[in-house]
Short mmCIF file of C-alpha atoms and ligand atoms in Angstrom, two decimals:
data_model
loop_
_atom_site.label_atom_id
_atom_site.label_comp_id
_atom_site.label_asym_id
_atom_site.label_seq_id
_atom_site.Cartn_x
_atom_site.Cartn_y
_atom_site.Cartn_z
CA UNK A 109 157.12 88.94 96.08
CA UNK A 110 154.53 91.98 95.98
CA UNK A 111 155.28 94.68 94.13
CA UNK A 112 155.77 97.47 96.98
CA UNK A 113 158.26 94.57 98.33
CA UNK A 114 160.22 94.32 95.17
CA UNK A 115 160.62 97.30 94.78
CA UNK A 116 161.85 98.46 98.27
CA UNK A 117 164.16 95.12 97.27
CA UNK A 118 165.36 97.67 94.15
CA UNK A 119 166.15 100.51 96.21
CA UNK A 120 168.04 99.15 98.69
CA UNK A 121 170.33 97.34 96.46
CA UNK A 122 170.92 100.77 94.82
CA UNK A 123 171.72 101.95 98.24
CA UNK A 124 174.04 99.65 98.36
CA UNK A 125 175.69 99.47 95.69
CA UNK A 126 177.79 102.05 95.14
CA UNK A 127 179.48 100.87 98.62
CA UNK A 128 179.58 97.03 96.85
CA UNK A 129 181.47 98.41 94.07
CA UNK A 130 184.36 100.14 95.63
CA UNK A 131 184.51 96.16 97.07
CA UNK A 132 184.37 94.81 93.78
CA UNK A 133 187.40 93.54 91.32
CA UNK A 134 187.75 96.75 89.48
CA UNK A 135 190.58 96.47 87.54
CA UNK A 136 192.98 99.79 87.43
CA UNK A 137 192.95 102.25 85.14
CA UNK A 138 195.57 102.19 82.91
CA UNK A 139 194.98 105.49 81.50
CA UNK A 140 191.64 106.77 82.90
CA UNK A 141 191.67 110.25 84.05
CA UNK A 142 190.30 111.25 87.04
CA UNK A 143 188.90 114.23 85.47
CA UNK A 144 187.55 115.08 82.43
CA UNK A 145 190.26 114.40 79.88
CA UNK A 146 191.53 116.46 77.63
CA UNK A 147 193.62 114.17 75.16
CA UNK A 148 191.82 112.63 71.98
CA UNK A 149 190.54 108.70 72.39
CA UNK A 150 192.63 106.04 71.64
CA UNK A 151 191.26 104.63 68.67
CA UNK A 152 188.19 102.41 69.39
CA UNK A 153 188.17 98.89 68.72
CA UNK A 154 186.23 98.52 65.63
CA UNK A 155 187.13 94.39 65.53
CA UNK A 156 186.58 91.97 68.26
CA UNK A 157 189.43 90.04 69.31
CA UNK A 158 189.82 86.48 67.78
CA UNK A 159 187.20 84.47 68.66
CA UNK A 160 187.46 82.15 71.90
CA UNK A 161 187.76 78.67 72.61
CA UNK A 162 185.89 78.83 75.78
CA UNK A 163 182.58 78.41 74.69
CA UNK A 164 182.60 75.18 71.88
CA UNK A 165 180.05 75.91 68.94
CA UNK A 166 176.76 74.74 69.57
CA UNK A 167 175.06 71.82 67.68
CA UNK A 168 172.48 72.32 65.81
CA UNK A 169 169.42 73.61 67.67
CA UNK A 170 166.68 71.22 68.16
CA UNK A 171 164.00 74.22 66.62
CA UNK A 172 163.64 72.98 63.27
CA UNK A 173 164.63 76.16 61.57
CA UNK A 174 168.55 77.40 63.03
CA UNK A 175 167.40 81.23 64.13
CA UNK A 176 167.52 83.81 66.65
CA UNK A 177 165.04 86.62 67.13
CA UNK A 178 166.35 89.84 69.23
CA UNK A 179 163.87 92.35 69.72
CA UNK A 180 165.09 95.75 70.98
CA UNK A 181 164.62 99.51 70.16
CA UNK A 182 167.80 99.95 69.22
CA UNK A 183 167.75 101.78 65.39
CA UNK A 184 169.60 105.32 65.85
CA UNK A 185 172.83 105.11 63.58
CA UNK A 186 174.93 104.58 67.37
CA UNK A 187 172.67 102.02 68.01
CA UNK A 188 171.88 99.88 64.92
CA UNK A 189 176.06 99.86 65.06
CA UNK A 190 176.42 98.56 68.14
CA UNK A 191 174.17 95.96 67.91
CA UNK A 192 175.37 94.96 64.74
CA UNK A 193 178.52 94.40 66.68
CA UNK A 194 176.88 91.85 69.42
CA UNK A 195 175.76 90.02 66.14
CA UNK A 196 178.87 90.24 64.53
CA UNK A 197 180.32 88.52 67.72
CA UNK A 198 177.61 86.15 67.90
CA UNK A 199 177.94 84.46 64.38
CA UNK A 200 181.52 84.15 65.06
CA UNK A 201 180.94 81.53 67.36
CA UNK A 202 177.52 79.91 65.76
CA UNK A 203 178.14 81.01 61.98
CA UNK A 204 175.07 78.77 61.42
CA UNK A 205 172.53 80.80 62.77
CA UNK A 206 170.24 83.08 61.23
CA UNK A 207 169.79 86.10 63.17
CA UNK A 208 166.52 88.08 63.42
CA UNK A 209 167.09 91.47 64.22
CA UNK A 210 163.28 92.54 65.07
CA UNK A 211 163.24 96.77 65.72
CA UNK A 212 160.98 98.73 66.50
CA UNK A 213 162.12 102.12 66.03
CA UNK A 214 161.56 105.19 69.30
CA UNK A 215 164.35 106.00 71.57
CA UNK A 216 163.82 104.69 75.14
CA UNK A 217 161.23 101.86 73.59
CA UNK A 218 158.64 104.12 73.44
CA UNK A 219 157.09 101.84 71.19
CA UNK A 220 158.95 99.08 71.22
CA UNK A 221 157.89 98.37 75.25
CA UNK A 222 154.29 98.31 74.13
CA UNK A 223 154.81 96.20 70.90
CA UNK A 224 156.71 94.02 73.23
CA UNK A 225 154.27 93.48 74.97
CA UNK A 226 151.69 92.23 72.63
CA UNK A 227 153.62 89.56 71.76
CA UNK A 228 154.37 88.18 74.92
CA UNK A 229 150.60 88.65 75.89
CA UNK A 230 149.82 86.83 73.27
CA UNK A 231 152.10 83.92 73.38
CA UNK A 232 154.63 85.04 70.76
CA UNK A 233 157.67 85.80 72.18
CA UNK A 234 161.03 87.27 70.53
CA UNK A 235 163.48 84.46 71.83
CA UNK A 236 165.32 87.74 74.01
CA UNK A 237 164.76 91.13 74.05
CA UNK A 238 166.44 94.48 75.77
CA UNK A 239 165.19 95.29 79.21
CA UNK A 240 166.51 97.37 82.04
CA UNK A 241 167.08 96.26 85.63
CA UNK A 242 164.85 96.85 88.01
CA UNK A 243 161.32 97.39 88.40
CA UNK A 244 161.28 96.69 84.32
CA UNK A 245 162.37 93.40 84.42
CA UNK A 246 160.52 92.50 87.73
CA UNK A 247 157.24 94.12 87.42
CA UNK A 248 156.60 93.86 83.49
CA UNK A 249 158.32 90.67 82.64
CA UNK A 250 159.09 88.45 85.75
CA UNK A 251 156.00 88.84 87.56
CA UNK A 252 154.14 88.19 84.35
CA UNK A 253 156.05 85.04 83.57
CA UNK A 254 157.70 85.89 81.03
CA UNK A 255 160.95 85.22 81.44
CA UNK A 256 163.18 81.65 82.82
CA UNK A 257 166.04 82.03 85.12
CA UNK A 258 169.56 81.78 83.94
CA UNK A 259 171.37 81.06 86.71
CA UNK A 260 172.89 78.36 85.69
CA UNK A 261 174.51 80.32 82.68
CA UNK A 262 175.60 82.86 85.39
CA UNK A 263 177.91 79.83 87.02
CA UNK A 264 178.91 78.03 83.82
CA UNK A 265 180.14 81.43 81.96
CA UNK A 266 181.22 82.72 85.61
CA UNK A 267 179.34 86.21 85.58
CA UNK A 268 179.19 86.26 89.90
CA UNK A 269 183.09 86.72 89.89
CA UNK A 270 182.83 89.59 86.96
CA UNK A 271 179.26 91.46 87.21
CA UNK A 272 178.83 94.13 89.24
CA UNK A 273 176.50 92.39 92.33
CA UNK A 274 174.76 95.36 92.83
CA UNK A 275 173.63 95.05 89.29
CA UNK A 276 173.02 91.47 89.44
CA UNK A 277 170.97 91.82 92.39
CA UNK A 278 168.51 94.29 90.71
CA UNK A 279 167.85 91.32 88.20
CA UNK A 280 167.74 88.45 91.03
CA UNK A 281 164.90 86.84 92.72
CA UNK A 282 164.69 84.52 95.25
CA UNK A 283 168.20 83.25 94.71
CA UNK A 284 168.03 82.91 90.31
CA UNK A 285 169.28 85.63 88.06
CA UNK A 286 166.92 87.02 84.72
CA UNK A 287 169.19 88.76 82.92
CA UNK A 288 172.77 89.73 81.55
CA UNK A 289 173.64 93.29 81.23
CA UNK A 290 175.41 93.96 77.52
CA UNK A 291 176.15 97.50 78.84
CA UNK A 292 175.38 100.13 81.17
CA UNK A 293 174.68 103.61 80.33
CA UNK A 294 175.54 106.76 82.46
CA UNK A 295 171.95 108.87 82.22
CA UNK A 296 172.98 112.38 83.27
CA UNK A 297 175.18 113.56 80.28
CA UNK A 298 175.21 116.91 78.43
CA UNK A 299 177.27 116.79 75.55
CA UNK A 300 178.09 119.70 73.71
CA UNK A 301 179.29 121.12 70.31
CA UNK A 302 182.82 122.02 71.07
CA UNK A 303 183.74 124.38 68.26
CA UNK A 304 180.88 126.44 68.86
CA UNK A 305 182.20 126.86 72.01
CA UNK A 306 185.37 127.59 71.00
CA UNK A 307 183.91 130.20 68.86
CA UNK A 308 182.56 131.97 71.76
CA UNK A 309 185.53 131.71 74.01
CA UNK A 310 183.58 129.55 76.50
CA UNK A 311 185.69 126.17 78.29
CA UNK A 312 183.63 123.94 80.14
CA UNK A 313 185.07 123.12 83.22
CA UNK A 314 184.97 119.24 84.94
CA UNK A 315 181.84 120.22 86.05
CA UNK A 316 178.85 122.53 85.24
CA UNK A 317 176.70 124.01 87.93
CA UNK A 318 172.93 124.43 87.34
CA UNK A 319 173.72 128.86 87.33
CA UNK A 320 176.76 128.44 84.96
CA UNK A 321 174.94 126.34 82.58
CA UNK A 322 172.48 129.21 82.29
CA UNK A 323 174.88 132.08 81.84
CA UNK A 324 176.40 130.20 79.67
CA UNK A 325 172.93 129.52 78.09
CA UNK A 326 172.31 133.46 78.06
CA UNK A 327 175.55 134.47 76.82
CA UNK A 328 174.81 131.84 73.51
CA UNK A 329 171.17 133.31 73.21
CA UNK A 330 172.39 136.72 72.82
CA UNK A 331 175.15 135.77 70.24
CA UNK A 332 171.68 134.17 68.07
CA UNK A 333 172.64 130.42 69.05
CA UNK A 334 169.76 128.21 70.13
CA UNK A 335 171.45 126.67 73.11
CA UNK A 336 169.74 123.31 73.94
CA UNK A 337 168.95 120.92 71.88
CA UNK A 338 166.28 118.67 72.68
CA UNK A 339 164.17 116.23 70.42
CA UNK A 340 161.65 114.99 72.09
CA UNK A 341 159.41 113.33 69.53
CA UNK A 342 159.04 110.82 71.97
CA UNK A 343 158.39 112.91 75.28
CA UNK A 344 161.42 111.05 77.28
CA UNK A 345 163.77 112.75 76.04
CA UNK A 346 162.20 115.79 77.92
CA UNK A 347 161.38 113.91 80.63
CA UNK A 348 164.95 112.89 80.56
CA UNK A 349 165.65 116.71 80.83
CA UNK A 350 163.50 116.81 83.76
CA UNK A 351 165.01 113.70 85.65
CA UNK A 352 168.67 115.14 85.27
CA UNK A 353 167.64 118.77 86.72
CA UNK A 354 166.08 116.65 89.58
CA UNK A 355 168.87 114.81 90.61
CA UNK A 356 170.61 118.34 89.84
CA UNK A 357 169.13 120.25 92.45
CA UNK A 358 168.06 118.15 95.22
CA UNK A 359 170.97 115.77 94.77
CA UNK A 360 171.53 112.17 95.02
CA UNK A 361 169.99 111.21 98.89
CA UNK A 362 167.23 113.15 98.08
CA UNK A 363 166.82 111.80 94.55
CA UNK A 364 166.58 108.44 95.91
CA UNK A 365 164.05 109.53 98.80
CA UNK A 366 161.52 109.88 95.84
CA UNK A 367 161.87 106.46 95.03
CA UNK A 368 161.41 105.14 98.85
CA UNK A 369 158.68 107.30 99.33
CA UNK A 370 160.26 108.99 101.81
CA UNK A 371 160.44 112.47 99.74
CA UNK A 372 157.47 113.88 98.13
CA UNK A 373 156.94 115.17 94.32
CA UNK A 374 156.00 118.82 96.26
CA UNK A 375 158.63 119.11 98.39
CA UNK A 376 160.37 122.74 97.78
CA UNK A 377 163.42 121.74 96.27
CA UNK A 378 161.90 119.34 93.68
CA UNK A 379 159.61 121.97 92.93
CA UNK A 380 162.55 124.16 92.15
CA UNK A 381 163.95 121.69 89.75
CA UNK A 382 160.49 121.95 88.19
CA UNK A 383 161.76 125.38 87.51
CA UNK A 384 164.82 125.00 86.22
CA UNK A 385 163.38 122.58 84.20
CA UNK A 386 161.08 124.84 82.78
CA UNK A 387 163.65 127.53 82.54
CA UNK A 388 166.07 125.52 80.45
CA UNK A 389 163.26 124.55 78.27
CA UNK A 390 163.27 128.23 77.27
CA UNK A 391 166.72 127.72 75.49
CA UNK A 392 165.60 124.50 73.45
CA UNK A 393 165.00 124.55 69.48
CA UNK A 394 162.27 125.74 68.34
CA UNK A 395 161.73 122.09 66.34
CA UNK A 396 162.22 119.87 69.18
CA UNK A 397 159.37 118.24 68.94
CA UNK A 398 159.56 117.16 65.67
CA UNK A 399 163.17 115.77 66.10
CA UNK A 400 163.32 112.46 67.64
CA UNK A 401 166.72 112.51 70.69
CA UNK A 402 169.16 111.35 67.77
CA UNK A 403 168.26 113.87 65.08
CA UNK A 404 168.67 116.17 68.62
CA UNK A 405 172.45 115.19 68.60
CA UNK A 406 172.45 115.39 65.06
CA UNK A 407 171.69 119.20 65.51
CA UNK A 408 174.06 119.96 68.02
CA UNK A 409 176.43 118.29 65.92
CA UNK A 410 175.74 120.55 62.76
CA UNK A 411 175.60 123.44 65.06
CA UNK A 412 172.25 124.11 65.05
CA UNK A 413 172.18 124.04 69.08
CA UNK A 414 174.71 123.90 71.93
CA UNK A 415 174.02 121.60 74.72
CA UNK A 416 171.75 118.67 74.80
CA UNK A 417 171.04 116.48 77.88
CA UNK A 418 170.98 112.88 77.39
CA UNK A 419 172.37 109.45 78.57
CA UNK A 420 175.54 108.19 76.87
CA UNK A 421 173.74 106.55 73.78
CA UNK A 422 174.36 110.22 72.77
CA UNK A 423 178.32 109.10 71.97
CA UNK A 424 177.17 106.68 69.97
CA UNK A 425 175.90 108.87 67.79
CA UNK A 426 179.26 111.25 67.93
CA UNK A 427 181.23 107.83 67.08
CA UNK A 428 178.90 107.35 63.92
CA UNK A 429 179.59 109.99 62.55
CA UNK A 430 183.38 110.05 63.25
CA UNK A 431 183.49 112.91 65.25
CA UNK A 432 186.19 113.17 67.83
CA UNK A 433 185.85 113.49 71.81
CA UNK A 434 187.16 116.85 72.76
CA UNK A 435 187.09 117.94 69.54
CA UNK A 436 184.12 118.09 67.85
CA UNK A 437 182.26 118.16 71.10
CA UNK A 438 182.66 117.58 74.55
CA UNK A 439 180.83 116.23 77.69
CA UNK A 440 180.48 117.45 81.53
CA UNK A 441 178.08 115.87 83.88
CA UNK A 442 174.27 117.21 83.50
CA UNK A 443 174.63 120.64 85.40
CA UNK A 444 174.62 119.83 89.37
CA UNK A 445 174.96 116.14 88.91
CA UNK A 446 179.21 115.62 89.07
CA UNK A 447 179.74 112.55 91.68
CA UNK A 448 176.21 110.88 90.79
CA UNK A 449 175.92 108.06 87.84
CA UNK A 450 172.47 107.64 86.64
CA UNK A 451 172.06 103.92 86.15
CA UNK A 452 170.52 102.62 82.65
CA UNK A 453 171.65 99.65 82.30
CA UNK A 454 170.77 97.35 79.01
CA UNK A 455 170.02 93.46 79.67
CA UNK A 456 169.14 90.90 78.35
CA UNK A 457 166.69 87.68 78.98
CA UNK A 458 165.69 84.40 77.67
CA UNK A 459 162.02 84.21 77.01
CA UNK A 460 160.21 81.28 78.85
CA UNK A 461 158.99 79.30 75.82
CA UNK A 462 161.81 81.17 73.32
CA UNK A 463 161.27 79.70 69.80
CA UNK A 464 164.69 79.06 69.63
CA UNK A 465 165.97 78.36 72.87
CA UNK A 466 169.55 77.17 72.84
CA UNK A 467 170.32 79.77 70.02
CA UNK A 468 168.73 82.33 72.51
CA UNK A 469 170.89 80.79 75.45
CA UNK A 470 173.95 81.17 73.59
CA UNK A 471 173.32 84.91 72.46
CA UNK A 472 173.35 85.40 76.51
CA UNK A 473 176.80 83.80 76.79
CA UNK A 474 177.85 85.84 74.06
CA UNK A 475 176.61 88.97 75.24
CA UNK A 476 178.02 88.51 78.69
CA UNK A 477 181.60 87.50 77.17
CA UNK A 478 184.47 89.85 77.50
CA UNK A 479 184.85 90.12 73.42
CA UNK A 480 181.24 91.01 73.03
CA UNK A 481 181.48 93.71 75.81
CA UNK A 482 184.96 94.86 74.55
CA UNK A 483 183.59 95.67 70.86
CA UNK A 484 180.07 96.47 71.63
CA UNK A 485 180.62 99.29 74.32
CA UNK A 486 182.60 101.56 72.50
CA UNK A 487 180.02 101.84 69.33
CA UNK A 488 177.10 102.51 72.07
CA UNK A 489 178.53 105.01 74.28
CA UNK A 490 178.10 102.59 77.33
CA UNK A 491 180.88 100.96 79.98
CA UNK A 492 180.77 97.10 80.05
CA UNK A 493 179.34 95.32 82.70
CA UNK A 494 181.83 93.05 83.72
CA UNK A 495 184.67 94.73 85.76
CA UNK A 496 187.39 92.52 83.79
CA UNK A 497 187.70 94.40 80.31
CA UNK A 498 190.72 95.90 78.97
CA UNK A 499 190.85 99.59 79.64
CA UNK A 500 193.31 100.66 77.46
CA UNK A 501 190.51 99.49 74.83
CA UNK A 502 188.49 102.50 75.54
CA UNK A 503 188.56 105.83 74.84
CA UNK A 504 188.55 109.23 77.03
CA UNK A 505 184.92 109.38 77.14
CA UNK A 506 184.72 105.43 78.63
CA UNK A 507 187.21 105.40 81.22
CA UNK A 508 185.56 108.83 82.51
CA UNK A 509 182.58 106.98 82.56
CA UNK A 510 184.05 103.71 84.60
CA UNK A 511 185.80 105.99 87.14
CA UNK A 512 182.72 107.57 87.82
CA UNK A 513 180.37 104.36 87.78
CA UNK A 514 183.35 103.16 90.66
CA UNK A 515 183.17 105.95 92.61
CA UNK A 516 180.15 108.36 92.49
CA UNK A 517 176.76 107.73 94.02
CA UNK A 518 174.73 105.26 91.92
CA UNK A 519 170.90 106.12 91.28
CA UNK A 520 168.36 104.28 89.02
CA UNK A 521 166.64 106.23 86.32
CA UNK A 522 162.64 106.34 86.42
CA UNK A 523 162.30 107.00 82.55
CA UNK A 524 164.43 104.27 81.68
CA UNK A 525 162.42 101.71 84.29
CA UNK A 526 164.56 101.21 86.59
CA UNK A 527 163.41 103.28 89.78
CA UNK A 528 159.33 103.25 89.79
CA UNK A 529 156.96 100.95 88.49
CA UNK A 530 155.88 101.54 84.79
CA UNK A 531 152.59 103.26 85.44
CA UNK A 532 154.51 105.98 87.55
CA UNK A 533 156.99 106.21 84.38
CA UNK A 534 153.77 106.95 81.88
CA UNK A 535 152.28 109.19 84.70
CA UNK A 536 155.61 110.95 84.42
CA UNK A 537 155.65 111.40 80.59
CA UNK A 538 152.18 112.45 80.61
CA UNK A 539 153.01 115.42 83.23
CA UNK A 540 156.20 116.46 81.12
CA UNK A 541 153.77 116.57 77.87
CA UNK A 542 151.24 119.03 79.97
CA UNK A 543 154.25 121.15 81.43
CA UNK A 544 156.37 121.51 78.45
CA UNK A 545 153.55 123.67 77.37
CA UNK A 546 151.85 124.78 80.23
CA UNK A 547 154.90 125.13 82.60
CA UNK A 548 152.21 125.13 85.37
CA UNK A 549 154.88 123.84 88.53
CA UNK A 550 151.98 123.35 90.74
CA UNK A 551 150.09 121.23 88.70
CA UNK A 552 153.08 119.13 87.91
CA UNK A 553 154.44 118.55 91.11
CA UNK A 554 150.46 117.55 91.73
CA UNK A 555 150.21 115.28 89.12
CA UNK A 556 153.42 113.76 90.24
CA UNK A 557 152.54 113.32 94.07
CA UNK A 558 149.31 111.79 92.75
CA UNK A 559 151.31 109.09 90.60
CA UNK A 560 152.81 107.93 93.78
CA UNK A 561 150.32 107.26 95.36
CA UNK A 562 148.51 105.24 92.75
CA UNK A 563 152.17 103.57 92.59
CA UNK A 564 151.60 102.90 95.74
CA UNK A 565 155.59 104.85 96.31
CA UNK A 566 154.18 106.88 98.91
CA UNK A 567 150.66 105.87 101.49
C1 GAL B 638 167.50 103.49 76.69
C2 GAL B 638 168.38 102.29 76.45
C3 GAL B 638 169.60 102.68 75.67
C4 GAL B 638 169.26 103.51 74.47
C5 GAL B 638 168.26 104.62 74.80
C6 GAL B 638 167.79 105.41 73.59
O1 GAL B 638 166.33 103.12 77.32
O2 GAL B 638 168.73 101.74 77.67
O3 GAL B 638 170.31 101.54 75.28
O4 GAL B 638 168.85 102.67 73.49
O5 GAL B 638 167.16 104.11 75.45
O6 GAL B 638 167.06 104.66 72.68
#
């Protein structure tokens, strides 16, 4: 399948998928709010249940030496936990094997992706790695070759019955699935230091509008707070920023217009979220580019800044450090986003030629098992992907989350790989780097409308 067909195969399955998923086996809440909550989480699982008798323990792997190499970009406190947690879960079943936990450190794989990469080029492959749905997995690993079907471990472990099949589409071709999903990540956050709140008298509401985010923004300013956090060492997390004022202001339908090529980057209204873009950059930290997006949260959790606009990897790093939902801080949708989910979904694949191939096999049963998704999810901030876990095992934050993955409109994320093709994501970082400093709208929205067309997005 071309590219340009592939991904038109993406977008529709987005489109459809939020309609698939009111159809699907969602199991009911049995205490998830329908709006923000207000109580304190139940406390999170920190063990996994006991282990199953589903899956027997493998015999020993034909590879002469009994490891596992998983490569992924996941070394923020939040993160390093929660992976620790898939491992955990994965040597209860096969004690035997050594796992290789091969990081490379940069929040969204800045540098990971590109590391990546240069292995597979190069005929060294990790045995599995993290990838995102999408035009990630199709354009940078399947079309390459990179990666085998698992399909079969899809029927065996029976994923159809328990996976979201909008998400399972974005990772299917021609009839075989490519990956399992560990987790999947709600984009358009903005957490929030809730005692410094407090201080000022301020309650956020269920939602935030794009004109009450900045009076609120104002109102912290003049008291000498810095208001937004932002730490984008690694320009995503600005770019980030950007995407979540996008789907802010010109909403969902239009959001995913940009991705069909039916909505340009100078259109009016995404030209005024390149203002409001560059407007809320006025409130960020002076530092922020010297802070990577978890010493950000770090910040806003010493109260250094307020607000800070980032996918749900962010709890993570509240759960590390013990701090309490509603609390410590708090959470709203990014302003103008309520009844949207941004998609960022974390999967995994088995490399074709994986050193270790029937450890790697097993780490995707493991990772698609209820256990695994039950005490992995919590740590990283994201909902499982099968539609079978027990709710009451989740906190405030996580059923929020679930309800709105199940009912609010689902859109992919183009920093995170999902929604354009990955020279349109680097086109997109390299505009955000230009504007953060020149905050020239004109020239971004150019720059932009030029990266489609070299994406081949838009004629
Ligand atoms: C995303 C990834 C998340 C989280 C985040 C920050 O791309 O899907 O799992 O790791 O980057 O590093």
């Amino acid at each position: 399948m071309s590219n340009r067909k592939c991904y038109h195969l993406v977008l529709g399955l987005l489109l459809a998928l939020t309609l698939i998923l009111t159809a699907c086996a969602q199991p009911q809440p049995t205490q998830a709010p329908a709006t923000q909550p207000t109580q304190a989480p139940a406390s999170q699982p920190t063990q996994a249940p006991a282990q199953p008798t589903a899956v027997p323990p493998t015999s020993a792997p034909a590879a002469k030496d009994n490891k596992l190499e998983v490569f992924s970009w996941w070394t923020s406190g939040g993160e390093a936990a929660a992976l620790d947690a898939l491992f955990k879960e994965y040597n209860k079943r096969y004690p035997d094997v050594e796992i290789i936990n091969a990081t490379v450190a940069g929040g969204g794989g800045s540098n990971a992706r590109g590391v990546l990469q240069t292995r597979l080029a190069g005929g060294n492959p990790p045995d599995t790695w993290q990838l995102h749905p999408g035009w990630e997995l199709m354009g940078q690993y399947l079309e390459a070759g990179y990666i085998e079907p698992i399909t079969d471990l899809y029927k065996e472990e029976g994923w159809f019955d328990v996976m979201p099949k909008g998400l399972v589409d974005m990772m299917t071709k021609d009839g075989e699935t490519y990956a399992v999903l560990a987790g999947v990540h709600r984009g358009n956050g903005l957490w929030y230091n809730k005692k410094v709140l407090d201080k000022y008298g301020i309650t956020i509401g269920q939602t935030l509008s794009i004109d009450e985010f900045f009076q609120i923004a104002e109102k912290l300013k003049a008291a000498g707070e810095c208001p937004l956090c932002v730490g984008d060492s690694g320009i995503w997390a600005s770019a980030q920023l950007f995407e979540n004022t996008l789907l802010g202001v010109i909403g969902p339908d239009k959001y995913l217009g940009l991705w069909n090529g039916t909505v340009s980057f100078d259109d009016p209204e995404v030209k005024k979220a390149m203002e409001d873009y560059g407007r809320m950059l006025d409130y960020q930290n002076a530092d922020h580019s010297a802070l990577s997006w978890d010493q950000a949260v770090k910040k806003l959790m010493e109260g250094g800044c307020v607000f800070n606009s980032m996918g749900d990897w962010a709890y993570g790093e509240f759960v590390n450090a013990k701090q309490k939902d509603n609390v410590d801080f708090g959470w709203v949708s990014h302003p103008g986003t309520a009844g949207s989910f941004m998609v960022v979904a974390d999967g995994f694949p088995l490399a074709k030629g994986a050193p270790h191939r029937e450890n790697a096999r097993n780490w995707l049963r493991v990772i698609g098992s209820k256990e695994a998704q039950e005490a992995f999810n919590p740590l990283k901030g994201s909902i499982p992907a099968r539609t079978d876990v027990d709710r009451s095992k989740f906190g405030p934050y996580h059923n929020w989350s679930m309800d709105s993955f199940a009912k609010d409109k689902l859109v992919p994320s183009v920093v995170h790989g999902s929604a354009a093709p990955a020279a349109f994501q680097q086109a997109l970082n390299d505009a955000v780097t230009t504007f953060v400093v020149d905050r020239n709208v004109d020239a971004f929205a150019q720059a932009l409308v030029k990266a489609a067309k070299e994406a081949k997005i838009t004629p």
